[in-house]
Amino acid sequence: MRLNPLTSLALAGATAVITTAAASWPLSLAVAAAALALAVRGGIARRLLPAAAAVLVPLCLSLLIMHGLFFPEGWTVLVQWGPARITVEGLAFALERAAQIAAAVLALLVFSFSVHVPDLVAALSARGVQGRFAFVLASTLTLLPAVTSRVHRIRQAQESRGLVIRPGLLHRATAFRLQAVPLVLSLIEEAGTRAAALEARGFSNTGPRTSYRAVPDSRLQRTLRAVLVLAATAAVAARLWLGRAGT
Amino acid sequence: MSSPSLTLPSPGPAAARKRRLLEILGAVAIAGTYVYLVLNQPTDITGGPGSASALIALSGFLVGAVLLIVAVLPTLPASTVVLIPVALVLNIVLGQFVGSTLVPFYLDAIGTVLIAVLAGPAAGAATGALSSIVWSFFNPTVLPFAAGAALIGCLAGLAARHGMFRRFYLAPVAGFVTGIIGGVVSAPVAAFVFGGTSGVATGAIVSAFRSMGDTLLAAITKQALISDPMDKAIVFTVVAVLVYALPRRTRLQFPFIRRHRVLAGQASNEARTQAAAATTGSPAQPTGQGS
Amino acid sequence: MAEAHNSEGIQDHGDAQDPAQPILSAGIRTFTFPDDGVPVLRGIDLAFLPGTLTVVLGPSGSGKSTLGRLLAGWLPPGGGGTLHGFLELAGTRLHFGGADHPPGPRINPSAWGRQVGFVPQDPASVLSTVKATVAEELAFGLENAAVGRAAMTAAVEQTAALVGLTELLEHNPVQLSGGQLRRLAIGCAVIAGPRILIMDEPFASLDSAGSARLAGLVRKLVKRGTAVVIFSQVVDAPLLEAGTWLVLAEGSIRAGGTPAELLARPGMLPAGIRYPSGPSGPGQDEAPPTAPLKPHVQPRRQATPAAPALELRELSFSYGAGDRTPRRRIRRRGAAHEPQGTPPPEVLKGISLAVHAGEIVAVTGPNGAGKSTLLRHLNGLLRPTSGQILVGGVEIAGTPAGVVAQRVGLLFQQPRDQLFERTALREVHFGLDQLYSSTEAGERASTALETVGLAGSAHGHPVELPASSQRLLALATVLARNPSVLALDEPTVALDGNGLARLDAAVGAAAEEGAAVVLVTHDLTYARRMAHRVVTLEGGQLLP
C-alpha cells in the first residue's frame, strides 16, 4: 500500500512529538534505531545518513562539551580540572538530550527523504494557506538546484570578464557583491514575471480547486492520521500536566 | 466572487480584521511562551527531565509561528508569495557563500531581510517562519526557531518602514538591534529544546558562561547577545548593498517601497504623490465601465 | 467563477463570436512607469480581430514588451505604472487615469488571463516551478479553475498535441530544451482557450526546425479563430504571413498595413528592425552604417614569431572528467534530475584549430553540438580532458580563467550574468584601473562605450537598458580590455538591427586592430557574411 504523504507526515510528526514528550532515553534510542532501520529498508539510508550526521554530530559534540565539562548544577564530580568538572549529572543530561533530539530528527528526516514531493504538494489542497505553503515548499525545492547552477554560471561569466577572486576580506566582499547582485536581480525580476504568469493562470483564485495528480488515500489512512494527531496532542497534554504536578 | 468580472473588488474590512486577529494571536503566543519560560526556567533545568519546558517552548513558539503564517500568507499578493521561495533559496545560497568565505557567522537570513525590506514586516515575518519550516525539511532542528526567524523578518520590515535603510550607516545599526531582540527571544528554544546550541564554537562560548555558574538560559542568552547582533548587522548591510544595486524600476515595483519611501533618493515629489495615490487609494473607483 | 470557461469546450470557442468585433482593443494616451518622468508608451490605438495574425515590429527598447504585458494584464495599471486611456476586452471597456479617479479599476488578472494568453520572451519564467511533469504544468491553470479531472485530462492531451509535446508529457519541465519550453509556455497560455494570444519575440533563438514548428502552431491557432499577436524585432519568415504589421518605435505606433505595403514603401520600417538574412532588408535604401565586414586585410602574420593568436591542439573533452562543475553541497533529491550514473560521452573529439591575429572564424553547427562547450575552453573555464590550448603561443593550462581573460575576452549569450554595476560607465570601467593608469582607464571605458553606441546611456542602469544594449554593454566591457582573442557565443541573439550593425562594426574593428575572433552561431548566413573562415562542429569534430 502506498502511503498518502500526509499519513507519513503525521506518522513522523507524531513520533517526534511523542518521543519528546516521553523524555525517556530507552524510548528515544528505540525510536532512533527504528528510524534507521526504516531508512535502510527504504533504501534511503545513503542519502539520509550524511544529512543526519551533518545536523547531529556538531549538536551532540556541543552538548557533550557544554554539559560534560560544565554543569554547575551537577554534584557527582568524576574529574575536576580547573573550572571544568565532569559530572555524572552533566553527562546524563547531555546524553539524554542527544538521544531525544536524535530520535526526533531521524524520524522527521525519514519522512522528508522518503516523501515524493509532487505527491505532498498535491495532497496539500491547493487552496488558501495550505496551497500557498505547498507552493513555497515545492518552489524552493525546484529553485535550489537551479540557483546553485546559476551561481556557477555567473561566476564563469565574471571570470571571463577578467575578475579573479583574490584572497583577503575586502576582495572577497567585492567578489560577493559582484556575484550576488546579478543573482538577486535576475531572481527578483524572474519572480515578477512568474507572479504575473501565475496570476493569469488563476493562482489567486479563491474558489474551489481540483488536482490533476491523483494521490492515494483511504478511509483507513484518514482515520490513522486523526488518531496520530490526537495521540500527539494527548502526549503533550499529559506531559505538561504531569510536569506541572511534578514540580 | 463568482462573476467572471474583469476587475477586482476592493478588499473588504472583514478580511483585514480576521488577519489582524490571527497576527495578534500569533504574537501573543510567542510573547507568552517567552515570558512563561523565562519566569519558570530555574526549577526546570536541574530537576527532572526538563521536557515540559521543551514542549512548551516548542509548541508555544511553533503555534505562534504557524498562526502568523496562517494570518499573513493568504493575504499576500502573488508577487510577494512568489518571492518567498526566492528568499528561502537566497537564505541558503548566499548564507553559504558568505559563511564559507567571509566570516564565521550564520548569515542565514539574507533572503528574509531582503523580502522584509521589499515587501514589508508582514511578508518578512511570514518569510522568516516559512524559511525555518521549509529548511527543517533537511534539518529538523531549525524548526523550533521559526518564531525567532519570524521576529527577525518582522523587525527588519519595521526598520525599513521607518527609514532605517534610507541612510546606509543606519542599516547595520538596525541589524544590531534586531539581532539583540532576536537572540534573546530565540535563546529559550536553544536552552530548553536542545539543551544547548547546535554548533561547537557557540557551544564553547556557552560553556564559558556556564563555568562561571550561569544558568543554561542565561548562558545561552549571553552567547546569543555576543554573536546575533553582529550577525544581523552584517546581514542588514548585505541587504542594503543588494537593494541599492537594484535598478530603480525594479525597486519601485514594490508598493511597500513606494508607499513608505524605504530607500533614499528615489522619488521626485510629484511622482511620489502620484505613486502613493496609485497604491493607497484602495477603494478603487472605476472611472467608467462601458457596456 | 468559470462559467464561460467550463461549459464551453476547453479549447474551442470559435464560432459564436462576431468576426468583425475586436476581441481586444486599446487606446493608450500615455503609460508611465512609477517615478519615471517620460511615458514609455503614448498615442497607441489598437484593435485585434478574431482569426487574424498581427505583428508588432519594433527595435529593442521601443516598448514592445511593455505594450505586450499591458495588453495581457501582466502589467496592471495602478501598481505597475500609470495608464491614461482604456483597455477593452470582449466588449468590456475599462477606463484608466481619469483626472478625478487616478488609479482606475483594478484588473482581475485571472479573469483577464482566461481570455488573453501571453507568452513572454523568457518562457522559463512562466513555469509554476511546483509541477513535476509537463502534463501537470499544463493543467495548473485548469486546477485553479476547478475543472473536473476528466475534462482536465482531455484538455491536457489536446493541448499537448496542439503544441507538439505529447511525447514529453511525463517529463520534468526543467529538462526541456529552449524550443520545447517555448511550446510549453504557449500550451499553458492556450489551454484555457483564450480568444487572443500575445507572444513576445517567440522566434528568438529558435533554430529553423523550431521556428517552422512554431509557425505551424500559429497558423492552427489563427485558423480556429484565435487572434494572434506577435511582438518582434526581427522579421522572421513566418511573420510575412500576417494580415497586419504595425511598427512600434519610441513607444508609439509609427505605421501600419499589410506586410506587402510596408515592405514596398522604403523607409517605413526603422533601421532597428532586423532581417534574418542580412543587415539591409527589402525596402531599405539606407542600410545602417555598417563597418566593413570581413576586414579586407588578410589576417596578419605577426612580425614577431608567427604563432597563431589562438591554437587548439587535439582538444578532447567529456563532462564529468575534469570539468569544474560545482560540487553540489545542497543537492536536492526529487527536485533535481541531474544526469548521473552513465559514463559521459565525449563532447569534443580531437579538435585542432588555429586562428591568426586579425582573422575571424565562425563555428557553426546544430543546437547541442558542443559549440558553447568549445568556446568555454578558450579561456580556461573548462579544461580539456586531453590536448592543449595556446594563446599567443603560450599554453593556458594551469592559468586561472580570470587571468587568461586578460587576453581572451569571452562574451556569453546571457549578458545579465556579467553585469553588476549601477551605471553602464562604471560597468565598463570596472577593473580597468588595475590594468591601466586611471586617466587611460577612463578613456578606454568611454571609447568602448562609444564603439558599441552606448555613449548616451553611460549613466543608465545596465539592467534597465534594452536587451540589445545589454549585450553591447557586455561586449564593451570585454573590448575595453583590448583582448588579443575575442570569443563570442551566439552574438546575434537578442540584438536588433542597430545592435547588430554596432556589433559587426566593433568586431570588424577589433579584428583590424589585430584581435583573433572566434564566434559561435547557429545562423549560417551570418557566419558566412561575417567570417573569413567557417567551420562546422558536428559529432564532436570540426569539419571545414
mmCIF file of N, CA and C in Angstrom, chain B residues 249-283:
data_model
loop_
_atom_site.group_PDB
_atom_site.id
_atom_site.type_symbol
_atom_site.label_atom_id
_atom_site.label_comp_id
_atom_site.label_asym_id
_atom_site.label_seq_id
_atom_site.Cartn_x
_atom_site.Cartn_y
_atom_site.Cartn_z
ATOM 1 N N ARG B 249 13.490 50.903 -11.424
ATOM 2 C CA ARG B 249 12.189 50.396 -11.833
ATOM 3 C C ARG B 249 11.852 49.099 -11.097
ATOM 4 N N THR B 250 12.856 48.288 -10.865
ATOM 5 C CA THR B 250 12.619 47.042 -10.141
ATOM 6 C C THR B 250 12.238 47.335 -8.694
ATOM 7 N N ARG B 251 12.958 48.282 -8.083
ATOM 8 C CA ARG B 251 12.639 48.624 -6.696
ATOM 9 C C ARG B 251 11.228 49.160 -6.592
ATOM 10 N N LEU B 252 10.888 50.035 -7.527
ATOM 11 C CA LEU B 252 9.614 50.740 -7.401
ATOM 12 C C LEU B 252 8.426 49.872 -7.754
ATOM 13 N N GLN B 253 8.683 48.652 -8.225
ATOM 14 C CA GLN B 253 7.531 47.802 -8.490
ATOM 15 C C GLN B 253 6.952 47.284 -7.177
ATOM 16 N N PHE B 254 7.639 47.518 -6.071
ATOM 17 C CA PHE B 254 7.134 47.052 -4.783
ATOM 18 C C PHE B 254 6.370 48.175 -4.101
ATOM 19 N N PRO B 255 5.068 47.971 -3.894
ATOM 20 C CA PRO B 255 4.247 49.033 -3.300
ATOM 21 C C PRO B 255 4.791 49.486 -1.944
ATOM 22 N N PHE B 256 5.319 48.534 -1.177
ATOM 23 C CA PHE B 256 5.817 48.878 0.159
ATOM 24 C C PHE B 256 6.924 49.929 0.063
ATOM 25 N N ILE B 257 7.809 49.736 -0.899
ATOM 26 C CA ILE B 257 8.927 50.674 -1.070
ATOM 27 C C ILE B 257 8.420 52.034 -1.519
ATOM 28 N N ARG B 258 7.433 52.019 -2.419
ATOM 29 C CA ARG B 258 6.908 53.301 -2.896
ATOM 30 C C ARG B 258 6.186 54.028 -1.777
ATOM 31 N N ARG B 259 5.355 53.276 -1.054
ATOM 32 C CA ARG B 259 4.479 53.925 -0.098
ATOM 33 C C ARG B 259 5.254 54.510 1.072
ATOM 34 N N HIS B 260 6.243 53.757 1.563
ATOM 35 C CA HIS B 260 6.929 54.221 2.769
ATOM 36 C C HIS B 260 8.286 54.827 2.479
ATOM 37 N N ARG B 261 8.557 55.032 1.209
ATOM 38 C CA ARG B 261 9.841 55.621 0.814
ATOM 39 C C ARG B 261 10.981 54.954 1.596
ATOM 40 N N VAL B 262 11.102 53.654 1.364
ATOM 41 C CA VAL B 262 12.038 52.848 2.131
ATOM 42 C C VAL B 262 13.482 53.217 1.803
ATOM 43 N N LEU B 263 13.710 53.565 0.543
ATOM 44 C CA LEU B 263 15.093 53.787 0.117
ATOM 45 C C LEU B 263 15.331 55.251 -0.178
ATOM 46 N N ALA B 264 16.598 55.640 -0.085
ATOM 47 C CA ALA B 264 16.942 57.040 -0.264
ATOM 48 C C ALA B 264 16.852 57.430 -1.736
ATOM 49 N N GLY B 265 16.626 58.731 -1.913
ATOM 50 C CA GLY B 265 16.754 59.354 -3.235
ATOM 51 C C GLY B 265 16.015 58.682 -4.348
ATOM 52 N N GLN B 266 14.774 58.312 -4.109
ATOM 53 C CA GLN B 266 14.124 57.577 -5.179
ATOM 54 C C GLN B 266 13.056 58.379 -5.893
ATOM 55 N N ALA B 267 12.453 59.312 -5.233
ATOM 56 C CA ALA B 267 11.276 59.876 -5.876
ATOM 57 C C ALA B 267 11.322 61.383 -5.939
ATOM 58 N N SER B 268 11.008 61.885 -7.087
ATOM 59 C CA SER B 268 10.719 63.302 -7.184
ATOM 60 C C SER B 268 9.374 63.497 -6.490
ATOM 61 N N ASN B 269 9.170 64.681 -5.965
ATOM 62 C CA ASN B 269 7.989 64.879 -5.137
ATOM 63 C C ASN B 269 6.702 64.525 -5.850
ATOM 64 N N GLU B 270 6.608 65.003 -7.069
ATOM 65 C CA GLU B 270 5.354 64.856 -7.792
ATOM 66 C C GLU B 270 5.063 63.381 -8.057
ATOM 67 N N ALA B 271 6.107 62.680 -8.524
ATOM 68 C CA ALA B 271 5.912 61.267 -8.848
ATOM 69 C C ALA B 271 5.571 60.487 -7.595
ATOM 70 N N ARG B 272 6.150 60.927 -6.474
ATOM 71 C CA ARG B 272 5.898 60.185 -5.243
ATOM 72 C C ARG B 272 4.422 60.258 -4.865
ATOM 73 N N THR B 273 3.884 61.470 -4.932
ATOM 74 C CA THR B 273 2.483 61.578 -4.547
ATOM 75 C C THR B 273 1.617 60.785 -5.514
ATOM 76 N N GLN B 274 2.015 60.799 -6.775
ATOM 77 C CA GLN B 274 1.260 60.029 -7.754
ATOM 78 C C GLN B 274 1.265 58.542 -7.406
ATOM 79 N N ALA B 275 2.480 58.076 -7.122
ATOM 80 C CA ALA B 275 2.616 56.650 -6.813
ATOM 81 C C ALA B 275 1.824 56.326 -5.555
ATOM 82 N N ALA B 276 1.904 57.225 -4.592
ATOM 83 C CA ALA B 276 1.191 56.972 -3.351
ATOM 84 C C ALA B 276 -0.303 56.912 -3.618
ATOM 85 N N ALA B 277 -0.768 57.829 -4.462
ATOM 86 C CA ALA B 277 -2.191 57.822 -4.779
ATOM 87 C C ALA B 277 -2.568 56.521 -5.470
ATOM 88 N N ALA B 278 -1.655 56.047 -6.307
ATOM 89 C CA ALA B 278 -1.966 54.846 -7.075
ATOM 90 C C ALA B 278 -2.050 53.622 -6.190
ATOM 91 N N THR B 279 -1.311 53.606 -5.093
ATOM 92 C CA THR B 279 -1.292 52.389 -4.296
ATOM 93 C C THR B 279 -2.175 52.464 -3.068
ATOM 94 N N THR B 280 -2.235 53.649 -2.447
ATOM 95 C CA THR B 280 -3.004 53.709 -1.216
ATOM 96 C C THR B 280 -4.480 53.924 -1.492
ATOM 97 N N GLY B 281 -4.801 54.426 -2.632
ATOM 98 C CA GLY B 281 -6.205 54.643 -2.940
ATOM 99 C C GLY B 281 -6.901 53.315 -3.103
ATOM 100 N N SER B 282 -7.084 52.616 -1.985
ATOM 101 C CA SER B 282 -7.545 51.231 -2.086
ATOM 102 C C SER B 282 -8.966 51.092 -2.619
ATOM 103 N N PRO B 283 -9.904 51.937 -2.190
ATOM 104 C CA PRO B 283 -11.228 51.732 -2.775
ATOM 105 C C PRO B 283 -11.207 52.177 -4.230
#
